[in-house]
Amino acid sequence: MSQKSELVTLTAEQMSAKLRSGEISARELTQAELDVIGAAEPSIQAFLARSSEEALAQADAVDKRRAKGEELPDLAGVPVAVKDMIVTKGIETTAASKILKGWIPPYDATVVARMKRVGMPILGKTNLDEFAQGSSTENSAFHPTFNPWDTTRVPGGSGGGSASAVASFESPLALGTDTGGSIRQPAAFTGTVGVKPTYGHVSRYGAIAMASSLDQVGPCARTVTDAAMLYDVIAGYDDHDSTSLPGKLPSMAAAAVKGARRDLKGLRIGIVKEATGDGFEPEVNASFNEGVELLEGMGAEVKEMSFPNFLHGIRVYYVIMPAEVSSNLARYDGMRYGLRVMPPAGVPQTAANMMACTREAGFGPEVKRRIILGTYALSAGKYDEWYGKAQRVRTVMIQDFAKAFRDIDVLVCPTAPTSAFKLGEIQDPATMYRNDIATIPANLAGLPALSIPSGLDGSGMPTGFQIMAAQRHDDTAFTVASALESAFTEKWGAPIWTKMKTPWLDSMPEE
Ligand code: GLN
């Protein structure tokens, strides 16, 4: 392995230590990641845009400050990739849609501004399903992304670009957005860690809206501690987001460190009974059960709990989410920014015709399907039957969770019913939607939830273990995740990524 490959396979925590001690510079590290991106992209295609110049300039600025003896935050100089659902000043942001092709945002999302303030070089924008709608990253208007464990398979979605970038060592860290599972399901499919924070813990300002009552930005990483460190940078009150929760948050990195001690005595864990048996692949269940045993071995009290409404989440989601999508995406009208397509000659050149032509050309089929579904669910006469009823079931689900969290600290289940499937394998939307059956409930209830790798199945593909906590108890989820990650790693003898073949790293020249 070349020196460069050794550098990029470090965790963000280790990179941070080497930067601090002066063993490496931020420029060296950033350049190494850009070289890996160059070597990996032909087979992975995780990025839609690269911002190499900006990244190196940010790295130089950090090196200069450090040379002056300035005390810098932990992640200063550690590079990051950003899902193209999050706006970046001066760097094209498309949501993987033709309707935003060429749009250069005039401002940074709050999460991006916070990463820049810390001194994290931004490597580029990662691929996704158009407007974060999908579970495979095959719905991008530009190109699919491939799973580094097996490039004939999908990386999951919608945040497949961020997950693949992290899994393939193109970046130690990335940002995703999670509306129904788009951070956690790709994490499960790529053997990485993905976190959806409590609704309101991370600002949505500058995160392109999909379904506003469900959307949260969160970290993608290779370890729980790395994810926690990035969480600590991006989270916290923001007066640009009216749903931002006030109050100081505990350090998630500290919560992860606490977990690494592997003492879970007194901790009460509930298994979601409905999300473990039928409909979940036997090998997914098997690795999940191993995780449960490890948790018990660390002193946790584990019991099975029934949530009869858990699996209804997906039905509720596919009413509420499209309703919000149909309203949020109405802003892409060809008037103010993005694509504009004029009606063909002979057709009246009216604003309404222009909007119709723009949307016809600019939106892909899945986005159109959801706008139509949502418009129907909100239409006069249908509103109460669909949207009103879905909101009532959502309330019942929130109450079920609140009641359960009086007796337990965290809830666990597999992250997704299967491991990564082949590109093109799932054609019908309803089967695709089922991928998020276990992740959606946390979005509906605003709960923090994260996914960590639980092993490899018979085809050598990673499986995911999901941990959910009560609202605002993200730190508890991090502690349990870190303990379980440590126990799994000991059992495997090495971190899961060491089992992945990385031809793009092996063929990299030394200098
Ligand atoms: N896969 C889910 C969907 O298609 C979730 C998307 C997301 O979390 N952004 O809606």
Coordinates of C-alpha atoms and ligand atoms in Angstrom, one line a residue:
M1 CA 0.0 0.0 0.0
S2 CA 1.3 3.4 -0.9
Q3 CA 1.8 6.2 1.7
K4 CA -1.1 8.0 0.2
S5 CA -3.5 5.0 0.5
E6 CA -2.4 4.7 4.1
L7 CA -3.3 8.3 4.7
V8 CA -6.7 8.1 3.2
T9 CA -7.7 4.9 5.0
L10 CA -7.2 6.6 8.4
T11 CA -10.3 7.7 10.3
A12 CA -11.1 11.4 10.5
E13 CA -10.1 11.2 14.2
Q14 CA -6.7 9.8 13.3
M15 CA -6.3 12.4 10.5
S16 CA -7.1 15.1 13.0
A17 CA -4.4 13.9 15.4
K18 CA -1.8 13.8 12.6
L19 CA -2.7 17.3 11.5
R20 CA -2.5 18.6 15.1
S21 CA 1.0 17.1 15.7
G22 CA 2.2 18.5 12.4
E23 CA 3.0 15.0 11.0
I24 CA 0.9 15.9 7.9
S25 CA -0.4 19.2 6.5
A26 CA -4.0 19.9 5.4
R27 CA -2.8 20.4 1.9
E28 CA -1.1 17.0 1.8
L29 CA -4.2 15.3 3.1
T30 CA -6.6 17.2 0.8
Q31 CA -4.4 16.4 -2.2
A32 CA -4.3 12.7 -1.3
E33 CA -8.1 12.6 -1.2
L34 CA -8.3 14.5 -4.5
D35 CA -5.9 11.9 -6.0
V36 CA -8.1 9.0 -4.7
I37 CA -11.1 10.7 -6.2
G38 CA -9.3 10.9 -9.5
A39 CA -8.4 7.2 -9.3
A40 CA -11.8 6.0 -8.0
E41 CA -14.3 8.0 -9.9
P42 CA -14.2 6.1 -13.2
S43 CA -15.6 3.0 -11.3
I44 CA -17.5 4.7 -8.4
Q45 CA -19.0 7.9 -9.8
A46 CA -19.9 9.3 -6.4
F47 CA -19.4 13.0 -7.4
L48 CA -21.4 15.3 -9.5
A49 CA -19.0 18.2 -9.1
R50 CA -15.5 18.5 -7.7
S51 CA -14.2 21.7 -6.0
S52 CA -10.5 20.8 -6.0
E53 CA -9.2 24.4 -6.2
E54 CA -11.5 25.6 -3.4
A55 CA -10.6 22.6 -1.2
L56 CA -6.8 23.2 -1.6
A57 CA -7.3 26.9 -0.8
Q58 CA -9.2 26.0 2.3
A59 CA -6.5 23.5 3.3
D60 CA -3.8 26.2 2.8
A61 CA -5.7 28.6 5.0
V62 CA -5.8 26.0 7.8
D63 CA -2.1 25.2 7.4
K64 CA -1.3 28.9 7.6
R65 CA -3.3 29.4 10.8
R66 CA -1.7 26.4 12.4
A67 CA 1.8 27.6 11.4
K68 CA 1.0 30.8 13.4
G69 CA 0.3 28.6 16.4
E70 CA -3.4 29.1 16.4
E71 CA -5.5 26.6 18.4
L72 CA -7.8 25.0 15.8
P73 CA -11.0 22.9 16.1
D74 CA -10.6 19.1 15.8
L75 CA -11.7 18.8 12.3
A76 CA -9.7 21.7 10.9
G77 CA -8.1 20.5 7.7
V78 CA -10.1 17.2 7.5
P79 CA -11.8 17.1 4.1
V80 CA -15.5 16.5 3.6
A81 CA -17.9 15.8 0.7
V82 CA -21.4 17.4 0.5
K83 CA -24.5 15.8 -0.9
D84 CA -25.7 17.9 -3.8
M85 CA -29.0 18.5 -2.0
I86 CA -27.2 21.1 0.1
V87 CA -26.3 24.5 -1.3
T88 CA -22.7 25.7 -1.5
K89 CA -21.9 29.2 -2.4
G90 CA -20.2 29.4 -5.8
I91 CA -20.3 25.7 -6.4
E92 CA -23.0 24.3 -8.8
T93 CA -25.8 22.7 -6.8
T94 CA -28.4 20.6 -8.8
A95 CA -30.2 18.1 -6.4
A96 CA -29.3 15.8 -9.3
S97 CA -32.0 17.3 -11.4
K98 CA -32.0 18.8 -14.9
I99 CA -34.2 21.6 -13.6
L100 CA -31.3 23.0 -11.5
K101 CA -28.5 22.2 -13.9
G102 CA -26.0 25.1 -13.9
W103 CA -27.4 26.8 -10.8
I104 CA -24.7 28.5 -8.7
P105 CA -26.0 29.3 -5.2
P106 CA -25.3 32.8 -3.9
Y107 CA -25.1 31.5 -0.3
D108 CA -24.0 28.6 1.9
A109 CA -26.3 26.3 3.8
T110 CA -25.7 26.8 7.6
V111 CA -24.1 23.4 7.8
V112 CA -21.7 24.3 5.1
A113 CA -20.9 27.6 6.7
R114 CA -20.2 25.9 10.0
M115 CA -17.8 23.3 8.3
K116 CA -16.0 26.1 6.6
R117 CA -15.6 28.1 9.8
V118 CA -14.0 25.1 11.3
G119 CA -11.6 24.8 8.3
M120 CA -12.9 21.7 6.6
P121 CA -11.9 21.6 2.9
I122 CA -14.9 20.8 0.7
L123 CA -14.0 18.2 -1.9
G124 CA -17.1 18.4 -4.0
K125 CA -20.8 17.6 -4.4
T126 CA -22.0 14.0 -4.3
N127 CA -24.6 12.3 -6.4
L128 CA -28.1 11.4 -5.3
D129 CA -31.5 10.3 -6.5
E130 CA -33.2 13.4 -8.1
F131 CA -34.4 15.7 -5.2
A132 CA -33.4 12.9 -2.8
Q133 CA -36.3 10.7 -4.0
G134 CA -35.2 7.1 -4.3
S135 CA -33.4 4.3 -2.6
S136 CA -30.6 3.4 -5.1
T137 CA -29.1 6.6 -6.6
E138 CA -30.3 5.3 -10.0
N139 CA -32.8 8.2 -10.2
S140 CA -30.1 10.8 -10.6
A141 CA -30.7 12.8 -13.8
F142 CA -26.9 12.6 -14.6
H143 CA -25.5 9.1 -13.8
P144 CA -25.9 6.3 -11.3
T145 CA -23.3 5.8 -8.5
F146 CA -21.8 2.4 -7.9
N147 CA -21.2 0.5 -4.6
P148 CA -17.5 0.2 -3.9
W149 CA -18.0 -3.3 -2.4
D150 CA -19.3 -4.5 -5.7
T151 CA -19.7 -2.1 -8.6
T152 CA -22.6 -4.1 -10.1
R153 CA -24.6 -3.1 -7.1
V154 CA -26.3 0.1 -6.0
P155 CA -25.0 2.1 -3.0
G156 CA -28.5 2.7 -1.8
G157 CA -30.2 6.1 -1.9
S158 CA -30.9 8.8 -2.0
G159 CA -27.5 9.6 -0.6
G160 CA -25.5 6.9 -2.5
G161 CA -22.9 9.4 -3.6
S162 CA -22.0 10.5 0.0
A163 CA -22.0 6.9 1.2
S164 CA -19.9 5.6 -1.7
A165 CA -17.4 8.5 -1.4
V166 CA -16.8 7.7 2.3
A167 CA -16.7 3.9 1.7
S168 CA -14.3 4.1 -1.1
F169 CA -11.9 6.4 0.8
E170 CA -12.5 9.4 -1.5
S171 CA -13.4 11.3 1.6
P172 CA -13.3 10.6 5.3
L173 CA -16.5 12.4 5.9
A174 CA -19.6 13.5 4.1
L175 CA -23.0 15.2 4.6
G176 CA -26.3 13.6 3.7
T177 CA -29.9 14.4 4.0
D178 CA -32.4 11.9 5.5
T179 CA -36.2 12.3 4.8
G180 CA -37.1 8.6 5.1
G181 CA -33.7 6.8 5.3
S182 CA -31.4 8.4 2.7
I183 CA -28.4 8.6 5.1
R184 CA -29.0 5.3 7.0
Q185 CA -30.0 2.9 4.2
P186 CA -26.9 3.9 2.0
A187 CA -24.8 3.5 5.1
A188 CA -26.1 0.0 5.6
F189 CA -25.5 -0.8 1.9
T190 CA -21.9 0.5 1.9
G191 CA -20.6 -0.7 5.4
T192 CA -20.5 2.9 6.7
V193 CA -22.0 4.9 9.6
G194 CA -24.9 7.2 8.9
V195 CA -26.8 9.4 11.3
K196 CA -30.2 11.1 11.2
P197 CA -30.3 13.6 14.0
T198 CA -33.3 14.6 16.1
Y199 CA -35.6 16.8 13.9
G200 CA -34.5 20.3 14.7
H201 CA -31.0 19.6 15.9
V202 CA -29.4 20.4 12.6
S203 CA -30.4 23.5 10.6
R204 CA -32.3 22.9 7.3
Y205 CA -31.3 26.4 6.1
G206 CA -29.8 25.8 2.6
A207 CA -30.8 22.2 2.5
I208 CA -33.0 21.9 -0.6
A209 CA -36.4 21.1 0.7
M210 CA -37.9 17.7 -0.1
A211 CA -40.5 17.1 2.7
S212 CA -39.9 19.8 5.3
S213 CA -41.4 18.0 8.3
L214 CA -39.2 15.0 7.7
D215 CA -35.9 16.3 6.3
Q216 CA -32.7 16.4 8.4
V217 CA -29.1 16.8 7.4
G218 CA -26.7 14.4 9.0
P219 CA -23.1 12.9 8.9
C220 CA -21.8 10.0 6.9
A221 CA -18.5 8.5 8.1
R222 CA -16.6 5.2 8.5
T223 CA -16.7 5.2 12.3
V224 CA -19.2 6.3 15.0
T225 CA -16.7 8.7 16.5
D226 CA -16.0 10.3 13.2
A227 CA -19.7 10.8 12.6
A228 CA -20.1 12.2 16.1
M229 CA -17.3 14.7 15.5
L230 CA -19.0 16.0 12.3
Y231 CA -22.3 16.1 14.1
D232 CA -20.8 18.4 16.7
V233 CA -19.7 20.8 14.0
I234 CA -23.0 21.0 12.1
A235 CA -25.6 20.8 14.9
G236 CA -27.1 23.4 17.1
Y237 CA -29.6 26.3 17.1
D238 CA -29.8 28.4 13.9
D239 CA -32.1 31.4 13.7
H240 CA -32.4 30.9 9.9
D241 CA -34.5 27.8 10.5
S242 CA -37.8 28.2 12.3
T243 CA -37.9 24.6 13.3
S244 CA -34.4 24.7 14.9
L245 CA -34.4 23.6 18.5
P246 CA -32.9 26.0 21.1
G247 CA -30.6 24.9 23.8
K248 CA -27.0 23.6 24.0
L249 CA -26.4 20.1 22.8
P250 CA -24.1 17.7 24.6
S251 CA -20.9 16.6 22.8
M252 CA -21.7 13.5 20.6
A253 CA -18.0 12.8 20.3
A254 CA -17.8 12.5 24.1
A255 CA -20.9 10.2 24.0
A256 CA -19.1 8.0 21.5
V257 CA -15.9 7.9 23.6
K258 CA -18.0 6.9 26.6
G259 CA -19.5 4.0 24.5
A260 CA -16.1 2.7 23.5
R261 CA -15.7 1.7 27.2
R262 CA -18.3 -1.0 26.3
D263 CA -20.1 -0.8 29.6
L264 CA -23.8 -0.9 29.0
K265 CA -25.0 -2.0 32.4
G266 CA -28.3 -0.5 33.3
L267 CA -29.1 0.4 29.7
R268 CA -32.5 -0.8 28.5
I269 CA -32.9 -1.8 24.8
G270 CA -36.0 -2.7 22.9
I271 CA -36.1 -4.8 19.8
V272 CA -38.8 -3.7 17.3
K273 CA -40.5 -7.1 16.8
E274 CA -42.2 -6.1 13.6
A275 CA -39.0 -5.2 11.9
T276 CA -37.0 -8.3 12.5
G277 CA -38.8 -11.3 11.1
D278 CA -40.8 -11.8 7.8
G279 CA -39.8 -9.5 5.0
F280 CA -36.3 -9.1 6.3
E281 CA -33.6 -11.4 4.6
P282 CA -32.5 -14.2 6.9
E283 CA -28.8 -13.0 6.7
V284 CA -29.8 -9.5 7.6
N285 CA -31.7 -10.9 10.6
A286 CA -28.7 -13.1 11.5
S287 CA -26.2 -10.3 11.7
F288 CA -28.7 -8.2 13.6
N289 CA -29.1 -11.0 16.2
E290 CA -25.4 -11.2 16.6
G291 CA -25.4 -7.5 17.4
V292 CA -28.1 -8.0 20.0
E293 CA -26.1 -10.7 21.6
L294 CA -23.1 -8.4 21.8
L295 CA -25.2 -5.7 23.4
E296 CA -26.4 -8.2 26.0
G297 CA -22.8 -9.3 26.6
M298 CA -21.9 -5.7 27.5
G299 CA -24.6 -5.7 30.2
A300 CA -27.6 -4.2 28.4
E301 CA -31.0 -5.4 29.3
V302 CA -32.7 -6.4 26.0
K303 CA -36.4 -7.1 25.4
E304 CA -38.6 -7.5 22.4
M305 CA -41.3 -4.9 22.0
S306 CA -44.3 -4.8 19.7
F307 CA -45.1 -1.7 17.6
P308 CA -48.2 -2.7 15.6
N309 CA -48.0 0.7 13.8
F310 CA -44.3 0.5 12.9
L311 CA -44.7 -1.0 9.5
H312 CA -47.7 1.4 8.7
G313 CA -45.0 4.1 8.7
I314 CA -44.3 3.5 5.0
R315 CA -48.0 4.0 4.1
V316 CA -48.2 7.2 6.1
Y317 CA -44.9 8.4 4.6
Y318 CA -46.1 7.9 1.0
V319 CA -49.0 10.3 1.6
I320 CA -47.3 13.0 3.8
M321 CA -44.0 13.0 1.9
P322 CA -45.5 13.5 -1.6
A323 CA -47.9 16.1 -0.3
E324 CA -44.9 18.1 1.0
V325 CA -42.9 17.4 -2.1
S326 CA -45.7 18.7 -4.4
S327 CA -45.7 21.9 -2.4
N328 CA -41.9 22.4 -2.1
L329 CA -41.2 21.6 -5.7
A330 CA -43.7 24.2 -7.0
R331 CA -40.9 26.8 -6.7
Y332 CA -39.2 25.3 -9.8
D333 CA -41.2 27.2 -12.2
G334 CA -38.6 28.5 -14.7
M335 CA -39.2 32.1 -13.5
R336 CA -36.4 32.7 -11.0
Y337 CA -33.6 30.2 -11.4
G338 CA -32.6 27.0 -13.0
L339 CA -34.0 25.7 -16.3
R340 CA -36.4 27.6 -18.5
V341 CA -38.0 25.9 -21.5
M342 CA -40.2 28.1 -23.8
P343 CA -43.3 26.6 -25.5
P344 CA -42.7 25.4 -29.1
A345 CA -43.6 27.7 -32.0
G346 CA -47.3 28.0 -32.5
V347 CA -48.1 27.4 -28.8
P348 CA -49.1 30.6 -26.9
Q349 CA -46.0 32.0 -25.2
T350 CA -47.7 32.3 -21.8
A351 CA -46.2 32.0 -18.3
A352 CA -48.3 28.9 -17.6
N353 CA -47.2 27.2 -20.9
M354 CA -43.6 28.0 -20.1
M355 CA -43.9 26.5 -16.6
A356 CA -45.5 23.3 -18.1
C357 CA -42.7 23.0 -20.7
T358 CA -40.0 23.6 -18.1
R359 CA -41.3 21.0 -15.7
E360 CA -41.9 18.5 -18.4
A361 CA -38.3 18.7 -19.5
G362 CA -36.7 19.4 -16.1
F363 CA -38.2 16.8 -13.8
G364 CA -37.6 13.1 -14.0
P365 CA -40.3 10.4 -13.8
E366 CA -40.1 9.6 -10.1
V367 CA -40.3 13.3 -9.2
K368 CA -43.3 13.7 -11.4
R369 CA -45.0 10.7 -9.9
R370 CA -44.6 12.1 -6.4
I371 CA -45.8 15.6 -7.4
I372 CA -48.9 14.0 -8.9
L373 CA -49.5 11.8 -5.8
G374 CA -49.1 14.7 -3.5
T375 CA -51.3 17.0 -5.4
Y376 CA -54.0 14.3 -5.3
A377 CA -53.6 13.8 -1.6
L378 CA -54.0 17.5 -0.9
S379 CA -56.9 18.1 -3.3
A380 CA -60.2 19.4 -2.0
G381 CA -62.4 16.4 -1.4
K382 CA -59.5 14.0 -0.9
Y383 CA -57.6 16.0 1.7
D384 CA -59.2 14.5 4.8
E385 CA -59.4 11.0 3.4
W386 CA -55.6 10.9 2.6
Y387 CA -53.6 13.7 4.1
G388 CA -55.7 14.2 7.3
K389 CA -55.8 10.4 8.0
A390 CA -52.1 10.0 7.4
Q391 CA -51.4 12.9 9.9
R392 CA -53.6 11.2 12.5
V393 CA -51.7 7.9 12.1
R394 CA -48.4 9.8 12.4
T395 CA -49.6 11.2 15.7
V396 CA -50.5 7.8 17.0
M397 CA -47.0 6.6 16.0
I398 CA -45.3 9.5 17.8
Q399 CA -47.3 8.6 20.9
D400 CA -46.4 4.9 20.6
F401 CA -42.7 5.8 20.6
A402 CA -43.1 8.4 23.5
K403 CA -44.7 5.7 25.6
A404 CA -42.0 3.1 24.7
F405 CA -39.2 5.5 25.6
R406 CA -40.5 5.7 29.2
D407 CA -39.3 2.1 29.7
I408 CA -36.3 1.8 27.4
D409 CA -33.3 3.9 26.3
V410 CA -32.9 2.8 22.7
L411 CA -34.8 0.8 20.1
V412 CA -33.0 -1.4 17.6
C413 CA -33.8 -3.3 14.4
P414 CA -32.0 -3.9 11.0
T415 CA -31.6 -0.8 9.0
A416 CA -32.9 -2.2 5.7
P417 CA -34.6 -5.5 4.8
T418 CA -31.9 -6.5 2.4
S419 CA -28.3 -5.8 1.5
A420 CA -27.4 -3.9 -1.7
F421 CA -29.2 -5.1 -4.8
K422 CA -28.0 -5.0 -8.4
L423 CA -28.4 -2.0 -10.6
G424 CA -31.6 -2.3 -12.5
E425 CA -32.8 -5.1 -10.4
I426 CA -35.8 -3.3 -8.8
Q427 CA -38.1 -1.8 -11.5
D428 CA -41.4 -1.2 -9.7
P429 CA -41.6 1.8 -7.4
A430 CA -43.5 0.0 -4.6
T431 CA -40.7 -2.6 -4.2
M432 CA -38.1 0.2 -4.2
Y433 CA -40.2 2.0 -1.5
R434 CA -40.0 -1.0 0.8
N435 CA -36.2 -0.4 1.3
D436 CA -37.1 2.3 3.9
I437 CA -39.7 0.3 5.8
A438 CA -37.4 0.3 9.0
T439 CA -36.0 3.8 8.6
I440 CA -39.1 5.9 7.9
P441 CA -40.7 5.7 11.4
A442 CA -37.8 7.7 12.9
N443 CA -38.4 10.5 10.4
L444 CA -42.2 10.5 11.1
A445 CA -41.6 10.8 14.8
G446 CA -38.6 13.2 14.6
L447 CA -36.3 10.7 16.5
P448 CA -32.6 10.4 16.2
A449 CA -31.5 7.2 14.5
L450 CA -28.3 5.9 13.1
S451 CA -27.0 2.9 11.2
I452 CA -23.7 1.0 11.8
P453 CA -22.3 -2.0 9.9
S454 CA -23.3 -5.4 11.4
G455 CA -21.4 -7.7 9.1
L456 CA -21.3 -9.1 5.6
D457 CA -23.8 -11.5 4.1
G458 CA -23.2 -14.5 1.9
S459 CA -22.5 -12.4 -1.2
G460 CA -19.9 -10.3 0.8
M461 CA -22.2 -7.3 1.0
P462 CA -22.6 -5.2 4.2
T463 CA -25.7 -5.2 6.4
G464 CA -26.8 -2.5 8.8
F465 CA -27.9 -2.3 12.4
Q466 CA -30.2 0.6 13.3
I467 CA -30.3 2.3 16.7
M468 CA -33.1 4.8 17.5
A469 CA -33.4 6.9 20.6
A470 CA -35.9 9.3 22.1
Q471 CA -36.1 12.8 20.7
R472 CA -33.1 14.9 21.8
H473 CA -31.3 11.8 23.1
D474 CA -28.9 11.5 20.2
D475 CA -26.0 11.1 22.6
T476 CA -27.5 7.9 23.9
A477 CA -27.7 6.5 20.4
F478 CA -24.0 7.5 19.9
T479 CA -23.0 5.8 23.1
V480 CA -24.7 2.5 22.2
A481 CA -23.5 2.6 18.6
S482 CA -19.9 3.2 19.6
A483 CA -20.1 0.3 22.1
L484 CA -21.5 -2.0 19.5
E485 CA -19.1 -0.9 16.8
S486 CA -16.2 -1.7 19.2
A487 CA -17.6 -5.2 20.0
F488 CA -18.2 -6.0 16.3
T489 CA -14.7 -4.8 15.4
E490 CA -13.2 -7.0 18.0
K491 CA -15.2 -10.0 16.8
W492 CA -14.2 -9.4 13.2
G493 CA -10.6 -8.8 14.1
A494 CA -10.5 -5.5 12.1
P495 CA -12.8 -2.7 10.9
I496 CA -15.3 -3.9 8.3
W497 CA -13.7 -1.8 5.5
T498 CA -10.5 -3.9 5.6
K499 CA -12.5 -6.7 4.0
M500 CA -13.2 -4.5 0.9
K501 CA -11.2 -4.8 -2.3
T502 CA -9.9 -1.4 -3.4
P503 CA -8.3 -1.7 -6.8
W504 CA -8.4 2.1 -7.3
L505 CA -6.1 2.5 -4.2
D506 CA -3.8 -0.3 -5.1
S507 CA -3.0 1.1 -8.5
M508 CA -2.3 4.6 -7.2
P509 CA 1.3 5.8 -8.0
E510 CA 3.4 6.6 -4.9
E511 CA 3.9 10.3 -5.9
Ligands
GLN1 N1 -35.9 6.4 -0.1 C1 -36.8 7.3 0.5 C2 -37.6 8.0 -0.6 O1 -37.5 7.7 -1.7 C3 -36.2 8.3 1.4 C4 -35.6 9.5 0.7 C5 -34.8 10.4 1.6 O2 -34.6 10.1 2.8 N2 -34.5 11.5 1.1 O3 -38.4 8.9 -0.3

